[in-house]
Every structure is written in C-alpha cells, then in structure tokens.
Coordinates of C-alpha atoms in Angstrom, one line a residue:
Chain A
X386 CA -5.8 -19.9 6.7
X387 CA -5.0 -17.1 4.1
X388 CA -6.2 -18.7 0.9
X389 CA -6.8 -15.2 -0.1
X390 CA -3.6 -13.3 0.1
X391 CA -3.1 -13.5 -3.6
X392 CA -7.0 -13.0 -4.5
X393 CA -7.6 -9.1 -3.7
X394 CA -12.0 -9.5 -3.2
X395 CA -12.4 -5.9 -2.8
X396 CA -11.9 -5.5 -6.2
X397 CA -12.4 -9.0 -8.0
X398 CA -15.2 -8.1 -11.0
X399 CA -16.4 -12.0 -10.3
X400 CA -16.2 -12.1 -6.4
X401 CA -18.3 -8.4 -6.9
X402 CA -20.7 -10.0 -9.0
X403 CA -21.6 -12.8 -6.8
X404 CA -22.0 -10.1 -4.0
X405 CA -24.2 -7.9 -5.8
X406 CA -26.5 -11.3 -6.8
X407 CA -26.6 -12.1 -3.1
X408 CA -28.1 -8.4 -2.8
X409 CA -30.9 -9.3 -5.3
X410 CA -29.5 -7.2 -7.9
X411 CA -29.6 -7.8 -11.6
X412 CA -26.1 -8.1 -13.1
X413 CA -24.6 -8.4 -16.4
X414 CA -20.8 -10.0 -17.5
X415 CA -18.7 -8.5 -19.7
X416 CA -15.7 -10.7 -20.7
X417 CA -13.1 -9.6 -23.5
X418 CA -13.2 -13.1 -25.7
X419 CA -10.6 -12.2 -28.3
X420 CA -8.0 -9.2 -28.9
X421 CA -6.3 -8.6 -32.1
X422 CA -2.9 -6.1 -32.0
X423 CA -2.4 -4.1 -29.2
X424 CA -5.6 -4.7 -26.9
X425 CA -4.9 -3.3 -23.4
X426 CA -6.2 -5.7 -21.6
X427 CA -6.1 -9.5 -22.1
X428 CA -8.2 -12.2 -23.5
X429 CA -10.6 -13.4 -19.8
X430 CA -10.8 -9.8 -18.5
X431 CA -13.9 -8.6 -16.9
X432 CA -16.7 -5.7 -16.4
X433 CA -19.5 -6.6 -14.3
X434 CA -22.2 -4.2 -14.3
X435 CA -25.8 -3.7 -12.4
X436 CA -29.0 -2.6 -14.0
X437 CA -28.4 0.6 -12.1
X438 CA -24.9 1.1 -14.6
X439 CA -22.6 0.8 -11.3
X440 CA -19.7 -1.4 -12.7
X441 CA -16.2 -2.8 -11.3
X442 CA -13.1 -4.0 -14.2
X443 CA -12.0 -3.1 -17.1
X444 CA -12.4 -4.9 -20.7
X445 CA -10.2 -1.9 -22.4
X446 CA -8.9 0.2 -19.9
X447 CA -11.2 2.6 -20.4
X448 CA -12.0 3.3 -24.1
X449 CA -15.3 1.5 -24.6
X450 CA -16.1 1.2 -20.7
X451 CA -19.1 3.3 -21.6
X452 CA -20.6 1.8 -24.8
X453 CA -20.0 -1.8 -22.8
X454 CA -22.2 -0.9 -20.1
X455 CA -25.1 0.7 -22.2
X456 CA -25.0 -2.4 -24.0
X457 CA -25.1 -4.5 -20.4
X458 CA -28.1 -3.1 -19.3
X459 CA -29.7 -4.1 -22.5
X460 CA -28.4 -7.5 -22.2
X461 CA -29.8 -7.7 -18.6
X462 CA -33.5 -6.2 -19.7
X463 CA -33.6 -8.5 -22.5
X464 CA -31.5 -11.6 -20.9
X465 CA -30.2 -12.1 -24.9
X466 CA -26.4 -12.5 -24.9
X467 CA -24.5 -9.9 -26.9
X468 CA -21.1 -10.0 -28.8
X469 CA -19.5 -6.6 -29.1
X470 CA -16.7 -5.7 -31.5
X471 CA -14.7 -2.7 -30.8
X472 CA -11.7 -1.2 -33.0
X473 CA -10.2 2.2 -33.9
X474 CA -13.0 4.9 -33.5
X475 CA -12.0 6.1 -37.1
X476 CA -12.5 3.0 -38.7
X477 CA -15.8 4.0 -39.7
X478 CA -18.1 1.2 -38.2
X479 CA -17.0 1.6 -34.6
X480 CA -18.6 4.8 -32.8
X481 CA -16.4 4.4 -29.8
X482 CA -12.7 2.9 -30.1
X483 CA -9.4 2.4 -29.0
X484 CA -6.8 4.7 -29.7
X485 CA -4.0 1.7 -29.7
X486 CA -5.4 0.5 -33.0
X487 CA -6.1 -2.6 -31.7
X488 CA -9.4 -4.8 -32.0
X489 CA -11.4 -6.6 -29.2
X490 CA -14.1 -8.4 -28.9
X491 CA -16.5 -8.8 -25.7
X492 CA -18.9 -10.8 -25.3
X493 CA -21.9 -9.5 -22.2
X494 CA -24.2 -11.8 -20.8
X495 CA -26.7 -11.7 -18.2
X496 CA -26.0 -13.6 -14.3
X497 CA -28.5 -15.9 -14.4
Chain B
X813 CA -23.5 -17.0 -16.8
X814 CA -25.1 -19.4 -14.6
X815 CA -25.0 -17.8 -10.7
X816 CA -24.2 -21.5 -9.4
X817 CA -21.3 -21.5 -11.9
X818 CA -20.2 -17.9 -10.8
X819 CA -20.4 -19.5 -7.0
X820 CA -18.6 -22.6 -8.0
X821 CA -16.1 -20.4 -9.9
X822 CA -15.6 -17.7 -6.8
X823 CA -15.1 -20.8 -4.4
X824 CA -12.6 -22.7 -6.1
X825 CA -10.0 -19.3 -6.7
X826 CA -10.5 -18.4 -2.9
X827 CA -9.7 -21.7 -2.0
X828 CA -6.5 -21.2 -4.7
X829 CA -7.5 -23.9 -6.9
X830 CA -7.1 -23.8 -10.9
X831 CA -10.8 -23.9 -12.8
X832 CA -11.9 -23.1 -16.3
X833 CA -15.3 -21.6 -17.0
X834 CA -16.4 -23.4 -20.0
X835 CA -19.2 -21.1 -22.0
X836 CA -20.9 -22.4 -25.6
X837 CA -20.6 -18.7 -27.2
X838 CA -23.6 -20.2 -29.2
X839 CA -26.4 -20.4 -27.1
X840 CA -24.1 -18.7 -23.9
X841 CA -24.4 -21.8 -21.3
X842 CA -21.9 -22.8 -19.5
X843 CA -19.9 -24.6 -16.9
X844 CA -17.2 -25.2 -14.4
X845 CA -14.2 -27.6 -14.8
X846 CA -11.4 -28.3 -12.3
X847 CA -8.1 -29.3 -12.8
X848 CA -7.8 -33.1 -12.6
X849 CA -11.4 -33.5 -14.1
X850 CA -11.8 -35.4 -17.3
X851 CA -12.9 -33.8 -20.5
X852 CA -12.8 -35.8 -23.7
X853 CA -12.0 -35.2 -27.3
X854 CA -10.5 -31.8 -28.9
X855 CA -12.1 -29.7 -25.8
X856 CA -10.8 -31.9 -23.1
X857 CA -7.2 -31.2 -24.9
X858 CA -7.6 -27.4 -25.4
X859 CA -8.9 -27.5 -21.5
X860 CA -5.6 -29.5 -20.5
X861 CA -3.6 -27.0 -22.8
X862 CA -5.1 -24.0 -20.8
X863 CA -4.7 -25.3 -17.0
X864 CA -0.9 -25.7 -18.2
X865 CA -0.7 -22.3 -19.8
X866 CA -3.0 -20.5 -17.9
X867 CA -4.2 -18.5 -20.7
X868 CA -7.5 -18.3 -21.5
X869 CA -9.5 -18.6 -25.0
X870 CA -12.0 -19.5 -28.0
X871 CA -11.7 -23.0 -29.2
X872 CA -13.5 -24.4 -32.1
X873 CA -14.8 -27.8 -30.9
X874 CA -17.6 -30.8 -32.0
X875 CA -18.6 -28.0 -34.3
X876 CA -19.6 -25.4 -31.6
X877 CA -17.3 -22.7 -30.2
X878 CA -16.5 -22.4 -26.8
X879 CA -14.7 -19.7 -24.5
X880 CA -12.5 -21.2 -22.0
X881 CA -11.6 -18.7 -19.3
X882 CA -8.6 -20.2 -17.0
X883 CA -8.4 -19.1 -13.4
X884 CA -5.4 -20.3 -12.3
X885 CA -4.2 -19.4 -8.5
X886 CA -1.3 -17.1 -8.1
X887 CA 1.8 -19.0 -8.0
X888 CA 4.0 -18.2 -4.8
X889 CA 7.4 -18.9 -4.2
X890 CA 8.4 -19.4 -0.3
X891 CA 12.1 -19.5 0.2
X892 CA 13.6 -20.8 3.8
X893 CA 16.9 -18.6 4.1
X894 CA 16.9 -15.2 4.4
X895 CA 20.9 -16.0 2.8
X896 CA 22.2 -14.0 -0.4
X897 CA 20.7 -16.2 -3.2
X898 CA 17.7 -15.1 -1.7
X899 CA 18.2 -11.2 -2.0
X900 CA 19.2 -11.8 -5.4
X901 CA 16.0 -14.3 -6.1
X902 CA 13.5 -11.8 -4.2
X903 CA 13.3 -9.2 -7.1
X904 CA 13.9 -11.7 -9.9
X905 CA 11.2 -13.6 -9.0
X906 CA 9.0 -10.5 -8.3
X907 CA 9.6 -9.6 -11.9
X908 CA 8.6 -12.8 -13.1
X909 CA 5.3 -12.5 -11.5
X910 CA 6.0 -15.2 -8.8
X911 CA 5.9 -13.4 -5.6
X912 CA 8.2 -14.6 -2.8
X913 CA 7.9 -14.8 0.6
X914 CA 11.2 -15.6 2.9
X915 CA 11.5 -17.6 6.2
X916 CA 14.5 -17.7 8.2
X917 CA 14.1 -18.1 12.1
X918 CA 17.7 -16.2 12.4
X919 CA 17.1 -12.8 12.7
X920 CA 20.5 -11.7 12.1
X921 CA 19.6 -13.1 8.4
X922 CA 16.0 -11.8 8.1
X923 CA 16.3 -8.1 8.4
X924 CA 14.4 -5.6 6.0
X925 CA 17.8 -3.8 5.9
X926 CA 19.1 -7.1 3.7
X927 CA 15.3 -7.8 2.2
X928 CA 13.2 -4.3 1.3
X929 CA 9.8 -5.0 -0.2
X930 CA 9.9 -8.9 0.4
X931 CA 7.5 -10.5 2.8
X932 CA 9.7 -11.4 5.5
X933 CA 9.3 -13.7 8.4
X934 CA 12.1 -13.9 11.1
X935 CA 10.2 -17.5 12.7
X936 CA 10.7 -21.1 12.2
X937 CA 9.2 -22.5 9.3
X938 CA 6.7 -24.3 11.4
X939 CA 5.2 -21.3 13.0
X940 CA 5.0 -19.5 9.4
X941 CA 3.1 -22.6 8.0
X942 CA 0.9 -23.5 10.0
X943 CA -0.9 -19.9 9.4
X944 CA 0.0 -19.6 5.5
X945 CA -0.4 -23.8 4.5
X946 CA 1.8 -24.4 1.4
X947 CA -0.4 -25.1 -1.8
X948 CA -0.2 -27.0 -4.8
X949 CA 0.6 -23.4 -6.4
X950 CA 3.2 -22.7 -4.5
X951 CA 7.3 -23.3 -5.0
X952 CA 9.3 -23.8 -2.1
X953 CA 13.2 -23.5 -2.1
X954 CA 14.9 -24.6 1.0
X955 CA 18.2 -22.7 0.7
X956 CA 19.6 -22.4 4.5
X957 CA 22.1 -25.2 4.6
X958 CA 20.8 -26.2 8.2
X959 CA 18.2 -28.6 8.5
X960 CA 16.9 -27.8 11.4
X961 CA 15.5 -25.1 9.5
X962 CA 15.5 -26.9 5.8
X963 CA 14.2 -30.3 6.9
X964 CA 10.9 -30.0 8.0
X965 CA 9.8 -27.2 5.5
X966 CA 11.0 -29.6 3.2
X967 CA 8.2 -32.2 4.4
X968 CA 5.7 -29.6 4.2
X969 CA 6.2 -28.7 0.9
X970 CA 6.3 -32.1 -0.1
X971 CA 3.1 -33.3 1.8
X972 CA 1.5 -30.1 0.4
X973 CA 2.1 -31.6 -3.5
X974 CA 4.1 -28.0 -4.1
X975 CA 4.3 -27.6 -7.7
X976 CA 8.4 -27.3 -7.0
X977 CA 10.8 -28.1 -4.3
X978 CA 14.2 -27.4 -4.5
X979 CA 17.2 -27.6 -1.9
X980 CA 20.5 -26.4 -1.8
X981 CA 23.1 -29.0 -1.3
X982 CA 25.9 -31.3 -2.9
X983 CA 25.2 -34.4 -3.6
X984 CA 26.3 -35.7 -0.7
X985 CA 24.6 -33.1 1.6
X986 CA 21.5 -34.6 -0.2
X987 CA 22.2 -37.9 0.4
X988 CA 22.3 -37.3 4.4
X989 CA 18.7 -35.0 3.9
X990 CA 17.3 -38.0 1.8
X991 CA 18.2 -39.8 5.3
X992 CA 16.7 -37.5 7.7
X993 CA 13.0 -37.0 5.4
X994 CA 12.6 -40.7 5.2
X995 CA 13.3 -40.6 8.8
X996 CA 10.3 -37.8 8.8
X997 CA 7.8 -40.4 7.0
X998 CA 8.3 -38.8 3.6
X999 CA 7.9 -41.5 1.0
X1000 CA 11.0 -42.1 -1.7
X1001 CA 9.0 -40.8 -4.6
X1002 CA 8.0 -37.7 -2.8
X1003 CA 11.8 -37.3 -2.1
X1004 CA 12.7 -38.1 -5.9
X1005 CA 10.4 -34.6 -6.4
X1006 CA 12.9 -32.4 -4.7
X1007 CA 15.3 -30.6 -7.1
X1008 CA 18.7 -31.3 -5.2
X1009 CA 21.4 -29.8 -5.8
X1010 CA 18.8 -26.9 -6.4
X1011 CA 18.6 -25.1 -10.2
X1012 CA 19.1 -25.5 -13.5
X1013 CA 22.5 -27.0 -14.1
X1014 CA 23.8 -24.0 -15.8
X1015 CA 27.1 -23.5 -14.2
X1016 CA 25.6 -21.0 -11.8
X1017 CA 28.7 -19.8 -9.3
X1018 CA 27.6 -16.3 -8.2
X1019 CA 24.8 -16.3 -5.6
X1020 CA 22.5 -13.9 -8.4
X1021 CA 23.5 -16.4 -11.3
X1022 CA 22.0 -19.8 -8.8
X1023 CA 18.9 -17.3 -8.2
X1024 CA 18.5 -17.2 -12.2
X1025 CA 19.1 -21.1 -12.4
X1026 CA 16.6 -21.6 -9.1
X1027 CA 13.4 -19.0 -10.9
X1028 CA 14.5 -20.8 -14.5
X1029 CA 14.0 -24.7 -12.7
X1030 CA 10.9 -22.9 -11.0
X1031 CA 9.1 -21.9 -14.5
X1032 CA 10.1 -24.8 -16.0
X1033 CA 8.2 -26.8 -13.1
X1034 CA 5.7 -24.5 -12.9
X1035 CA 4.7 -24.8 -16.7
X1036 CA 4.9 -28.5 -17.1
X1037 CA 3.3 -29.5 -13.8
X1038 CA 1.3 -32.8 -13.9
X1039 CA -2.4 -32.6 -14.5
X1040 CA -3.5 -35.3 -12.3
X1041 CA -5.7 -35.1 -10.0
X1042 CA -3.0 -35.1 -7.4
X1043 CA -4.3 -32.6 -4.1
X1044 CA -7.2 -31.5 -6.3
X1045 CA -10.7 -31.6 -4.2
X1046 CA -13.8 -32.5 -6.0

C-alpha cells in the first residue's frame, strides 16, 4: 500500500500533534477559522504547538506565528479555548499584524 | 480538540478518505464525520456542501456556530499511455492541482525524455496497481488504444469506485471494450460510469486541446461526485 504518497507526515501539523500526545506532551491547536481580504493562508490551516512553545504550520505565514503561540501555551495551562483576531499591526487594536491588510481569525484550543 | 477525534481524524486522511472535523466554536467540542454519513437539517447540508467543495468553514446552525474543517484526500489522476495527449495532460493537470501519474508497459512510449517531472512507470498496469491501489480519489484515463493495456486498468478503476474513468475510443471502439469488460465481470452500470469517447465534447482535435477536454470532464467529475456511501468504510 502507499495510502500516503499524497499525505507528507513529516510535516502534517495534525499527524505531529497526535505524535507529540503519544509522547505525553501537552499540545495546543491553532486553526485559522475565518480570513477576510488577503489572508495568506486559508480558512482550516494549522499551528500545533507544545507547552514547551516547539510548534509545526503556519496560520499566517509567519506574521502572528509568535503572538499565536504565547497565546497557546495559555490555552494549554488554562485548558479555556481562545479566539484570536489578528489584522494590520497599525490598525490600532492589533499589537502584531499582517502586512497584507488582511484580517484573520484563529481560534486555539487545547488536545484533550 | 478531542485526542480520539485527532486519532479518528489522522486515520481516515492516511487511509485517503474525505472527513470533516465538526467543532461547536461555543463550548469547543467536537467531532468526526465521514463522507457517506448522515447529518440532518441545515448542518448536515453545509457538511454535504463541504465534502463536494472541499472547503472548509463556520456555519451558523440550530442556533449554535460550528467550524467545519474538510479533509479531503488529494485527488490523483493515473493515465495508462505514455502517448502525446498525455504529455500535453501531464503539466495541465499538474497546474490544476491533480497530480498525474502515467503507466505504459511500452517503454519506447514511457521515457523521461518524452515525460520530465511526471511519475512514470514503464510496467503493465497490473504490476503498478497492485502496489499503488486506485482510490475513490483518484481519476483514471485509459488513453493507449490497446486493450491489452486499456482493458484491465479499466476494471480496476471501475472496481475501485474511481471518482472518473475515461477512455479514448469511437464509438464503436467502445462498443467492442463494453464487450471485452462484461466479459471481465464488470457490471453494465459500472460500464455506463466510463466517459467513452473520453472528454468534454468540445471539438477537441489537437492532442493538447483533448488533454484540456479530458482535465475539464475530470473537474467536472471530480466536483459533482456522488455522496453515497459508495466504497466509504465505517
């Protein structure tokens, strides 16, 4: 069988995940829910992340990797859900941003 | 996320089976449907509406919001001919995000000099197939003219419930095939699945303008495939 030619698991953010909760780690979800304008990456994408900040995917390509997993490790002390909103860092109520002008919003849970 | 969801979730795209992971944004649990699975009311429509489109999404529904996030496998298109429709389909479809894969036993056909970058296999179809099974999520076009070569990939990908199967042929070259599968054990409405003569009926003559008609019938097939729960495990 090759079920898995098209499925690369070396970098999969969900196949990850399930192998760092097989290592008894504690793991969080990111998952972009909605993207308004030009979001860089689409509505489903994923960063997982482990309470020790390590993460794999991208919700933005980059631009609010870092706030995203600060906010993770809060979600995975706390086990509350969070819904993040990110825009353009000038638009006042966003401290980090995306430079495309678009909006996003990511919502980070905890595994399990 | 629940981890036996995540499991559930893992299993079903390495196995290359379409599943949506249902979450209620409002209290965050959630859960896994397959394709073929029955969900009912205004969810269970914008669930059928994402299997077909693949795309994934918030949906307001029985006054609760819910993200659905579609995993659909990787459609692949298998092509038996390594013949010039082919080397004009092999970057078209490649473009299109359906990535191709040609068999052609003849290795005077199936030479990288004629196919760069394309997954190439200069075997039978049988020997190819039996190590890479065709899939629900897969297209096959059977394009060689020979059916010692055609016929039995044509079965495969028939058996297989392949989202599309198309083959090259008049009419009348048809007819014989439609012959020879029923001769193979196919049944008649398997064989009324196969797109003979293959492509959309755009008065294709040039072997790149059938490629465009063969990747148009392909999307087309691939977007409006049946949500039964045809060759879906539970």
């Amino acid at each position: 069988m090759s079920d898995n030619i098209y499925l690369d698991e070396a970098r999969d953010p969900l196949i990850i995940a399930e192998g760092w909760m097989k290592d008894g780690k504690d793991v969080a979800i990111a998952t972009v829910v909605e993207t308004w304008g030009s979001a860089p990456r689409p509505v489903g994408s994923h960063l997982v992340i482990d309470a020790d900040g390590n993460f794999h995917g991208s919700v933005s390509g980059g631009c609010v990797e870092g706030a995203v997993v600060t906010e993770a490790i809060d979600v995975i002390d706390t086990g509350k859900a969070k819904m993040l909103e990110f825009g353009v860092a000038d638009e006042a109520a966003w401290q980090v941003g995306l430079s495309c002008g678009g909006r996003i919003k990511v919502y980070v849970e905890r595994l399990g | 996320m629940d981890p036996y969801a995540l499991k559930t979730l893992n299993a079903e795209r390495r196995a290359r089976r379409a599943a949506i992971l249902v979450t209620d944004l409002g209290d965050g649990r959630d859960r896994i449907v397959r394709e073929g699975d029955q969900v009912a009311g205004d969810l269970g429509a914008a669930i059928a509406k994402a299997f077909r489109s693949g795309n994934s999404g918030s949906v307001e529904a029985e006054g609760r919001t819910f993200f659905l996030n579609a995993h659909l496998p990787q459609p692949r298109l298998v092509v038996i001919g390594a013949v010039h429709i082919s080397q004009a389909l092999a970057p078209m479809a490649k473009i299109a995000g359906y990535p191709l894969e040609i068999i052609d036993p003849r290795t005077a056909f199936a030479t990288p000099d004629r196919f760069p970058d394309v997954a190439l296999h200069a075997e039978w179809p049988e020997d190819v197939l039996k190590r890479q099974p065709l899939d629900s999520y897969t297209a096959l076009a059977a394009v060689t003219h020979d059916p010692k070569i055609d016929d039995f990939a044509l079965k495969a990908a028939l058996d297989a419930n392949c989202f599309y199967v198309g083959a090259l042929g008049s009419r009348k070259t048809h007819a014989k095939r439609v012959e020879r599968l029923l001769a193979l054990g196919a049944s008649a409405d398997q064989i009324a699945r196969i797109h003979a003569p293959i492509g959309l009926d755009i008065g294709a003559a040039s072997p790149a303008e059938i490629a465009v008609a063969v990747l148009a019938q392909v999307v087309h097939a691939f977007r409006s495939r049946g949500l039964d729960a045809k060759g879906v495990a539970a």
